[in-house]
Amino acid sequence: VVEGVRAPKSDWVGLYEINEKPGDVGSIWWMYTEVNDGTCKFTYDPKNNVNAARYKQGSTYKLVYFYGNGYDAVASATFKVE
């Protein structure tokens, strides 16, 4: 959940390996944001990965929230797949 977000203007969320720089490499998974009452909620489902081979057990990832169609990152969170 991302709180306090603006009304979407092609904003999106992308999943990357922790050491990757968005824009230098494509995301593993992404989706445009949908905002209701200033909150963006989404459910990540690994079966929808564009680059599934990069998503594996024991690795650390980051979800990044971007403004617009580019790579203006405004929020991120990391997690590890056990």
PDB file of N, CA and C in Angstrom:
ATOM      1  N   VAL A   1       0.846  -1.170   0.000  1.00  0.00           N
ATOM      2  CA  VAL A   1       0.000   0.000   0.000  1.00  0.00           C
ATOM      3  C   VAL A   1       0.895   1.237   0.000  1.00  0.00           C
ATOM      4  N   VAL A   2       0.627   2.154  -0.897  1.00  0.00           N
ATOM      5  CA  VAL A   2       1.325   3.434  -0.936  1.00  0.00           C
ATOM      6  C   VAL A   2       0.298   4.499  -0.607  1.00  0.00           C
ATOM      7  N   GLU A   3       0.539   5.293   0.455  1.00  0.00           N
ATOM      8  CA  GLU A   3      -0.426   6.296   0.880  1.00  0.00           C
ATOM      9  C   GLU A   3      -0.001   7.686   0.453  1.00  0.00           C
ATOM     10  N   GLY A   4      -0.974   8.581   0.310  1.00  0.00           N
ATOM     11  CA  GLY A   4      -0.705   9.976  -0.035  1.00  0.00           C
ATOM     12  C   GLY A   4      -0.270  10.170  -1.469  1.00  0.00           C
ATOM     13  N   VAL A   5      -0.671   9.277  -2.355  1.00  0.00           N
ATOM     14  CA  VAL A   5      -0.269   9.386  -3.753  1.00  0.00           C
ATOM     15  C   VAL A   5      -1.189  10.342  -4.498  1.00  0.00           C
ATOM     16  N   ARG A   6      -0.700  10.853  -5.594  1.00  0.00           N
ATOM     17  CA  ARG A   6      -1.486  11.782  -6.413  1.00  0.00           C
ATOM     18  C   ARG A   6      -2.417  10.997  -7.335  1.00  0.00           C
ATOM     19  N   ALA A   7      -3.353  11.705  -7.924  1.00  0.00           N
ATOM     20  CA  ALA A   7      -4.198  11.080  -8.944  1.00  0.00           C
ATOM     21  C   ALA A   7      -3.265  10.624 -10.065  1.00  0.00           C
ATOM     22  N   PRO A   8      -3.400   9.393 -10.536  1.00  0.00           N
ATOM     23  CA  PRO A   8      -2.430   8.854 -11.492  1.00  0.00           C
ATOM     24  C   PRO A   8      -2.376   9.613 -12.806  1.00  0.00           C
ATOM     25  N   LYS A   9      -1.165   9.816 -13.254  1.00  0.00           N
ATOM     26  CA  LYS A   9      -0.879  10.426 -14.554  1.00  0.00           C
ATOM     27  C   LYS A   9       0.144   9.528 -15.223  1.00  0.00           C
ATOM     28  N   SER A  10      -0.254   8.312 -15.525  1.00  0.00           N
ATOM     29  CA  SER A  10       0.637   7.279 -16.051  1.00  0.00           C
ATOM     30  C   SER A  10       1.684   6.866 -15.034  1.00  0.00           C
ATOM     31  N   ASP A  11       1.376   7.012 -13.724  1.00  0.00           N
ATOM     32  CA  ASP A  11       2.277   6.551 -12.675  1.00  0.00           C
ATOM     33  C   ASP A  11       2.273   5.024 -12.679  1.00  0.00           C
ATOM     34  N   TRP A  12       3.375   4.428 -12.203  1.00  0.00           N
ATOM     35  CA  TRP A  12       3.473   2.981 -12.221  1.00  0.00           C
ATOM     36  C   TRP A  12       4.375   2.466 -11.114  1.00  0.00           C
ATOM     37  N   VAL A  13       4.281   1.159 -10.857  1.00  0.00           N
ATOM     38  CA  VAL A  13       5.093   0.470  -9.868  1.00  0.00           C
ATOM     39  C   VAL A  13       5.867  -0.618 -10.603  1.00  0.00           C
ATOM     40  N   GLY A  14       7.167  -0.721 -10.310  1.00  0.00           N
ATOM     41  CA  GLY A  14       7.995  -1.739 -10.945  1.00  0.00           C
ATOM     42  C   GLY A  14       8.785  -2.531  -9.925  1.00  0.00           C
ATOM     43  N   LEU A  15       9.069  -3.784 -10.228  1.00  0.00           N
ATOM     44  CA  LEU A  15       9.851  -4.674  -9.375  1.00  0.00           C
ATOM     45  C   LEU A  15      11.227  -4.877  -9.999  1.00  0.00           C
ATOM     46  N   TYR A  16      12.268  -4.680  -9.171  1.00  0.00           N
ATOM     47  CA  TYR A  16      13.653  -4.808  -9.623  1.00  0.00           C
ATOM     48  C   TYR A  16      14.471  -5.578  -8.611  1.00  0.00           C
ATOM     49  N   GLU A  17      15.564  -6.191  -9.063  1.00  0.00           N
ATOM     50  CA  GLU A  17      16.533  -6.748  -8.144  1.00  0.00           C
ATOM     51  C   GLU A  17      17.160  -5.575  -7.394  1.00  0.00           C
ATOM     52  N   ILE A  18      17.550  -5.784  -6.153  1.00  0.00           N
ATOM     53  CA  ILE A  18      18.000  -4.705  -5.274  1.00  0.00           C
ATOM     54  C   ILE A  18      19.164  -3.914  -5.864  1.00  0.00           C
ATOM     55  N   ASN A  19      20.043  -4.541  -6.622  1.00  0.00           N
ATOM     56  CA  ASN A  19      21.218  -3.856  -7.153  1.00  0.00           C
ATOM     57  C   ASN A  19      20.996  -3.222  -8.528  1.00  0.00           C
ATOM     58  N   GLU A  20      19.795  -3.301  -9.065  1.00  0.00           N
ATOM     59  CA  GLU A  20      19.524  -2.769 -10.393  1.00  0.00           C
ATOM     60  C   GLU A  20      19.079  -1.313 -10.341  1.00  0.00           C
ATOM     61  N   LYS A  21      19.458  -0.566 -11.357  1.00  0.00           N
ATOM     62  CA  LYS A  21      19.031   0.824 -11.496  1.00  0.00           C
ATOM     63  C   LYS A  21      17.896   0.877 -12.522  1.00  0.00           C
ATOM     64  N   PRO A  22      16.680   1.242 -12.070  1.00  0.00           N
ATOM     65  CA  PRO A  22      15.571   1.343 -13.018  1.00  0.00           C
ATOM     66  C   PRO A  22      15.931   2.281 -14.169  1.00  0.00           C
ATOM     67  N   GLY A  23      15.622   1.827 -15.358  1.00  0.00           N
ATOM     68  CA  GLY A  23      15.965   2.582 -16.560  1.00  0.00           C
ATOM     69  C   GLY A  23      17.175   1.983 -17.259  1.00  0.00           C
ATOM     70  N   ASP A  24      18.136   1.484 -16.455  1.00  0.00           N
ATOM     71  CA  ASP A  24      19.284   0.792 -17.053  1.00  0.00           C
ATOM     72  C   ASP A  24      18.885  -0.609 -17.479  1.00  0.00           C
ATOM     73  N   VAL A  25      17.947  -1.204 -16.723  1.00  0.00           N
ATOM     74  CA  VAL A  25      17.405  -2.531 -17.048  1.00  0.00           C
ATOM     75  C   VAL A  25      15.892  -2.469 -16.939  1.00  0.00           C
ATOM     76  N   GLY A  26      15.228  -3.344 -17.650  1.00  0.00           N
ATOM     77  CA  GLY A  26      13.776  -3.411 -17.565  1.00  0.00           C
ATOM     78  C   GLY A  26      13.341  -4.029 -16.247  1.00  0.00           C
ATOM     79  N   SER A  27      12.120  -3.752 -15.856  1.00  0.00           N
ATOM     80  CA  SER A  27      11.591  -4.313 -14.612  1.00  0.00           C
ATOM     81  C   SER A  27      11.282  -5.793 -14.788  1.00  0.00           C
ATOM     82  N   ILE A  28      11.251  -6.497 -13.665  1.00  0.00           N
ATOM     83  CA  ILE A  28      10.841  -7.896 -13.665  1.00  0.00           C
ATOM     84  C   ILE A  28       9.326  -7.959 -13.851  1.00  0.00           C
ATOM     85  N   TRP A  29       8.632  -7.030 -13.224  1.00  0.00           N
ATOM     86  CA  TRP A  29       7.167  -6.930 -13.258  1.00  0.00           C
ATOM     87  C   TRP A  29       6.819  -5.458 -13.095  1.00  0.00           C
ATOM     88  N   TRP A  30       5.693  -5.025 -13.668  1.00  0.00           N
ATOM     89  CA  TRP A  30       5.241  -3.646 -13.462  1.00  0.00           C
ATOM     90  C   TRP A  30       3.743  -3.558 -13.697  1.00  0.00           C
ATOM     91  N   MET A  31       3.153  -2.461 -13.200  1.00  0.00           N
ATOM     92  CA  MET A  31       1.748  -2.170 -13.463  1.00  0.00           C
ATOM     93  C   MET A  31       1.500  -0.676 -13.261  1.00  0.00           C
ATOM     94  N   TYR A  32       0.543  -0.135 -13.988  1.00  0.00           N
ATOM     95  CA  TYR A  32       0.121   1.242 -13.753  1.00  0.00           C
ATOM     96  C   TYR A  32      -0.613   1.307 -12.426  1.00  0.00           C
ATOM     97  N   THR A  33      -0.519   2.450 -11.743  1.00  0.00           N
ATOM     98  CA  THR A  33      -1.174   2.596 -10.448  1.00  0.00           C
ATOM     99  C   THR A  33      -2.653   2.917 -10.613  1.00  0.00           C
ATOM    100  N   GLU A  34      -3.410   2.462  -9.657  1.00  0.00           N
ATOM    101  CA  GLU A  34      -4.823   2.809  -9.551  1.00  0.00           C
ATOM    102  C   GLU A  34      -4.996   3.387  -8.155  1.00  0.00           C
ATOM    103  N   VAL A  35      -5.464   4.630  -8.068  1.00  0.00           N
ATOM    104  CA  VAL A  35      -5.540   5.335  -6.796  1.00  0.00           C
ATOM    105  C   VAL A  35      -6.988   5.537  -6.388  1.00  0.00           C
ATOM    106  N   ASN A  36      -7.276   5.192  -5.139  1.00  0.00           N
ATOM    107  CA  ASN A  36      -8.593   5.421  -4.548  1.00  0.00           C
ATOM    108  C   ASN A  36      -8.393   6.100  -3.204  1.00  0.00           C
ATOM    109  N   ASP A  37      -8.957   7.290  -3.036  1.00  0.00           N
ATOM    110  CA  ASP A  37      -8.847   8.043  -1.782  1.00  0.00           C
ATOM    111  C   ASP A  37      -7.399   8.242  -1.340  1.00  0.00           C
ATOM    112  N   GLY A  38      -6.509   8.516  -2.299  1.00  0.00           N
ATOM    113  CA  GLY A  38      -5.116   8.799  -1.978  1.00  0.00           C
ATOM    114  C   GLY A  38      -4.276   7.590  -1.657  1.00  0.00           C
ATOM    115  N   THR A  39      -4.795   6.389  -1.903  1.00  0.00           N
ATOM    116  CA  THR A  39      -4.058   5.165  -1.605  1.00  0.00           C
ATOM    117  C   THR A  39      -3.972   4.291  -2.849  1.00  0.00           C
ATOM    118  N   CYS A  40      -2.787   3.763  -3.077  1.00  0.00           N
ATOM    119  CA  CYS A  40      -2.576   2.825  -4.183  1.00  0.00           C
ATOM    120  C   CYS A  40      -2.385   1.440  -3.586  1.00  0.00           C
ATOM    121  N   LYS A  41      -3.228   0.502  -3.973  1.00  0.00           N
ATOM    122  CA  LYS A  41      -3.103  -0.875  -3.508  1.00  0.00           C
ATOM    123  C   LYS A  41      -2.896  -1.764  -4.724  1.00  0.00           C
ATOM    124  N   PHE A  42      -2.030  -2.751  -4.558  1.00  0.00           N
ATOM    125  CA  PHE A  42      -1.836  -3.717  -5.629  1.00  0.00           C
ATOM    126  C   PHE A  42      -1.387  -5.030  -5.012  1.00  0.00           C
ATOM    127  N   THR A  43      -1.604  -6.100  -5.736  1.00  0.00           N
ATOM    128  CA  THR A  43      -1.161  -7.425  -5.318  1.00  0.00           C
ATOM    129  C   THR A  43      -0.152  -7.904  -6.334  1.00  0.00           C
ATOM    130  N   TYR A  44       1.048  -8.168  -5.852  1.00  0.00           N
ATOM    131  CA  TYR A  44       2.100  -8.680  -6.727  1.00  0.00           C
ATOM    132  C   TYR A  44       1.911 -10.179  -6.903  1.00  0.00           C
ATOM    133  N   ASP A  45       1.877 -10.633  -8.142  1.00  0.00           N
ATOM    134  CA  ASP A  45       1.736 -12.050  -8.444  1.00  0.00           C
ATOM    135  C   ASP A  45       2.902 -12.460  -9.345  1.00  0.00           C
ATOM    136  N   PRO A  46       3.850 -13.266  -8.836  1.00  0.00           N
ATOM    137  CA  PRO A  46       5.024 -13.610  -9.628  1.00  0.00           C
ATOM    138  C   PRO A  46       4.719 -14.302 -10.950  1.00  0.00           C
ATOM    139  N   LYS A  47       3.558 -14.889 -11.107  1.00  0.00           N
ATOM    140  CA  LYS A  47       3.246 -15.553 -12.377  1.00  0.00           C
ATOM    141  C   LYS A  47       3.106 -14.540 -13.515  1.00  0.00           C
ATOM    142  N   ASN A  48       2.978 -13.238 -13.179  1.00  0.00           N
ATOM    143  CA  ASN A  48       2.865 -12.201 -14.202  1.00  0.00           C
ATOM    144  C   ASN A  48       4.209 -11.541 -14.529  1.00  0.00           C
ATOM    145  N   ASN A  49       5.311 -12.113 -14.028  1.00  0.00           N
ATOM    146  CA  ASN A  49       6.628 -11.543 -14.288  1.00  0.00           C
ATOM    147  C   ASN A  49       6.937 -11.525 -15.773  1.00  0.00           C
ATOM    148  N   VAL A  50       7.445 -10.388 -16.246  1.00  0.00           N
ATOM    149  CA  VAL A  50       7.897 -10.273 -17.620  1.00  0.00           C
ATOM    150  C   VAL A  50       9.238 -10.985 -17.756  1.00  0.00           C
ATOM    151  N   ASN A  51      10.076 -10.880 -16.733  1.00  0.00           N
ATOM    152  CA  ASN A  51      11.408 -11.489 -16.714  1.00  0.00           C
ATOM    153  C   ASN A  51      11.494 -12.474 -15.545  1.00  0.00           C
ATOM    154  N   ALA A  52      10.757 -13.563 -15.630  1.00  0.00           N
ATOM    155  CA  ALA A  52      10.609 -14.504 -14.514  1.00  0.00           C
ATOM    156  C   ALA A  52      11.930 -15.109 -14.048  1.00  0.00           C
ATOM    157  N   ALA A  53      12.899 -15.284 -14.916  1.00  0.00           N
ATOM    158  CA  ALA A  53      14.174 -15.905 -14.528  1.00  0.00           C
ATOM    159  C   ALA A  53      14.934 -15.043 -13.516  1.00  0.00           C
ATOM    160  N   ARG A  54      14.638 -13.760 -13.432  1.00  0.00           N
ATOM    161  CA  ARG A  54      15.323 -12.864 -12.491  1.00  0.00           C
ATOM    162  C   ARG A  54      14.667 -12.858 -11.107  1.00  0.00           C
ATOM    163  N   TYR A  55      13.578 -13.561 -10.917  1.00  0.00           N
ATOM    164  CA  TYR A  55      12.879 -13.603  -9.627  1.00  0.00           C
ATOM    165  C   TYR A  55      13.094 -14.976  -9.024  1.00  0.00           C
ATOM    166  N   LYS A  56      13.911 -15.045  -7.948  1.00  0.00           N
ATOM    167  CA  LYS A  56      14.261 -16.340  -7.408  1.00  0.00           C
ATOM    168  C   LYS A  56      14.414 -16.317  -5.895  1.00  0.00           C
ATOM    169  N   GLN A  57      14.315 -17.482  -5.308  1.00  0.00           N
ATOM    170  CA  GLN A  57      14.424 -17.643  -3.862  1.00  0.00           C
ATOM    171  C   GLN A  57      15.805 -17.199  -3.389  1.00  0.00           C
ATOM    172  N   GLY A  58      15.852 -16.567  -2.212  1.00  0.00           N
ATOM    173  CA  GLY A  58      17.103 -16.136  -1.616  1.00  0.00           C
ATOM    174  C   GLY A  58      17.606 -14.787  -2.101  1.00  0.00           C
ATOM    175  N   SER A  59      16.867 -14.123  -2.963  1.00  0.00           N
ATOM    176  CA  SER A  59      17.287 -12.827  -3.501  1.00  0.00           C
ATOM    177  C   SER A  59      16.494 -11.686  -2.864  1.00  0.00           C
ATOM    178  N   THR A  60      17.063 -10.481  -2.931  1.00  0.00           N
ATOM    179  CA  THR A  60      16.412  -9.295  -2.394  1.00  0.00           C
ATOM    180  C   THR A  60      15.960  -8.415  -3.554  1.00  0.00           C
ATOM    181  N   TYR A  61      14.756  -7.854  -3.410  1.00  0.00           N
ATOM    182  CA  TYR A  61      14.128  -7.066  -4.467  1.00  0.00           C
ATOM    183  C   TYR A  61      13.640  -5.731  -3.933  1.00  0.00           C
ATOM    184  N   LYS A  62      13.312  -4.837  -4.861  1.00  0.00           N
ATOM    185  CA  LYS A  62      12.712  -3.563  -4.477  1.00  0.00           C
ATOM    186  C   LYS A  62      11.531  -3.283  -5.388  1.00  0.00           C
ATOM    187  N   LEU A  63      10.465  -2.770  -4.787  1.00  0.00           N
ATOM    188  CA  LEU A  63       9.317  -2.247  -5.515  1.00  0.00           C
ATOM    189  C   LEU A  63       9.502  -0.742  -5.549  1.00  0.00           C
ATOM    190  N   VAL A  64       9.380  -0.148  -6.717  1.00  0.00           N
ATOM    191  CA  VAL A  64       9.606   1.289  -6.869  1.00  0.00           C
ATOM    192  C   VAL A  64       8.367   1.927  -7.482  1.00  0.00           C
ATOM    193  N   TYR A  65       7.929   3.051  -6.888  1.00  0.00           N
ATOM    194  CA  TYR A  65       6.783   3.829  -7.381  1.00  0.00           C
ATOM    195  C   TYR A  65       7.332   4.992  -8.198  1.00  0.00           C
ATOM    196  N   PHE A  66       6.892   5.104  -9.452  1.00  0.00           N
ATOM    197  CA  PHE A  66       7.373   6.133 -10.362  1.00  0.00           C
ATOM    198  C   PHE A  66       6.253   7.089 -10.765  1.00  0.00           C
ATOM    199  N   TYR A  67       6.571   8.371 -10.873  1.00  0.00           N
ATOM    200  CA  TYR A  67       5.653   9.348 -11.458  1.00  0.00           C
ATOM    201  C   TYR A  67       5.796   9.315 -12.974  1.00  0.00           C
ATOM    202  N   GLY A  68       4.679   9.391 -13.659  1.00  0.00           N
ATOM    203  CA  GLY A  68       4.687   9.480 -15.115  1.00  0.00           C
ATOM    204  C   GLY A  68       5.190   8.211 -15.773  1.00  0.00           C
ATOM    205  N   ASN A  69       5.403   8.294 -17.075  1.00  0.00           N
ATOM    206  CA  ASN A  69       5.861   7.133 -17.836  1.00  0.00           C
ATOM    207  C   ASN A  69       7.362   6.923 -17.754  1.00  0.00           C
ATOM    208  N   GLY A  70       8.071   7.741 -17.002  1.00  0.00           N
ATOM    209  CA  GLY A  70       9.528   7.632 -16.939  1.00  0.00           C
ATOM    210  C   GLY A  70      10.002   6.971 -15.666  1.00  0.00           C
ATOM    211  N   TYR A  71      11.172   7.404 -15.210  1.00  0.00           N
ATOM    212  CA  TYR A  71      11.813   6.797 -14.055  1.00  0.00           C
ATOM    213  C   TYR A  71      12.017   7.788 -12.914  1.00  0.00           C
ATOM    214  N   ASP A  72      11.026   8.666 -12.687  1.00  0.00           N
ATOM    215  CA  ASP A  72      11.052   9.604 -11.574  1.00  0.00           C
ATOM    216  C   ASP A  72      10.559   8.865 -10.335  1.00  0.00           C
ATOM    217  N   ALA A  73      11.491   8.201  -9.625  1.00  0.00           N
ATOM    218  CA  ALA A  73      11.140   7.370  -8.466  1.00  0.00           C
ATOM    219  C   ALA A  73      10.794   8.240  -7.273  1.00  0.00           C
ATOM    220  N   VAL A  74       9.641   7.971  -6.648  1.00  0.00           N
ATOM    221  CA  VAL A  74       9.205   8.769  -5.505  1.00  0.00           C
ATOM    222  C   VAL A  74       9.037   7.944  -4.229  1.00  0.00           C
ATOM    223  N   ALA A  75       9.039   6.621  -4.333  1.00  0.00           N
ATOM    224  CA  ALA A  75       8.928   5.761  -3.155  1.00  0.00           C
ATOM    225  C   ALA A  75       9.434   4.374  -3.522  1.00  0.00           C
ATOM    226  N   SER A  76       9.950   3.668  -2.525  1.00  0.00           N
ATOM    227  CA  SER A  76      10.382   2.295  -2.773  1.00  0.00           C
ATOM    228  C   SER A  76      10.371   1.507  -1.470  1.00  0.00           C
ATOM    229  N   ALA A  77      10.353   0.196  -1.606  1.00  0.00           N
ATOM    230  CA  ALA A  77      10.406  -0.720  -0.463  1.00  0.00           C
ATOM    231  C   ALA A  77      11.156  -1.951  -0.900  1.00  0.00           C
ATOM    232  N   THR A  78      11.911  -2.554   0.000  1.00  0.00           N
ATOM    233  CA  THR A  78      12.652  -3.756  -0.340  1.00  0.00           C
ATOM    234  C   THR A  78      12.082  -4.959   0.409  1.00  0.00           C
ATOM    235  N   PHE A  79      12.308  -6.135  -0.149  1.00  0.00           N
ATOM    236  CA  PHE A  79      11.908  -7.384   0.496  1.00  0.00           C
ATOM    237  C   PHE A  79      12.796  -8.507  -0.016  1.00  0.00           C
ATOM    238  N   LYS A  80      12.879  -9.574   0.772  1.00  0.00           N
ATOM    239  CA  LYS A  80      13.672 -10.739   0.405  1.00  0.00           C
ATOM    240  C   LYS A  80      12.759 -11.939   0.234  1.00  0.00           C
ATOM    241  N   VAL A  81      13.023 -12.735  -0.789  1.00  0.00           N
ATOM    242  CA  VAL A  81      12.273 -13.957  -1.021  1.00  0.00           C
ATOM    243  C   VAL A  81      13.009 -15.071  -0.297  1.00  0.00           C
ATOM    244  N   GLU A  82      12.353 -15.683   0.670  1.00  0.00           N
ATOM    245  CA  GLU A  82      12.986 -16.747   1.472  1.00  0.00           C
ATOM    246  C   GLU A  82      12.777 -18.097   0.839  1.00  0.00           C
TER     247      GLU A  82
END
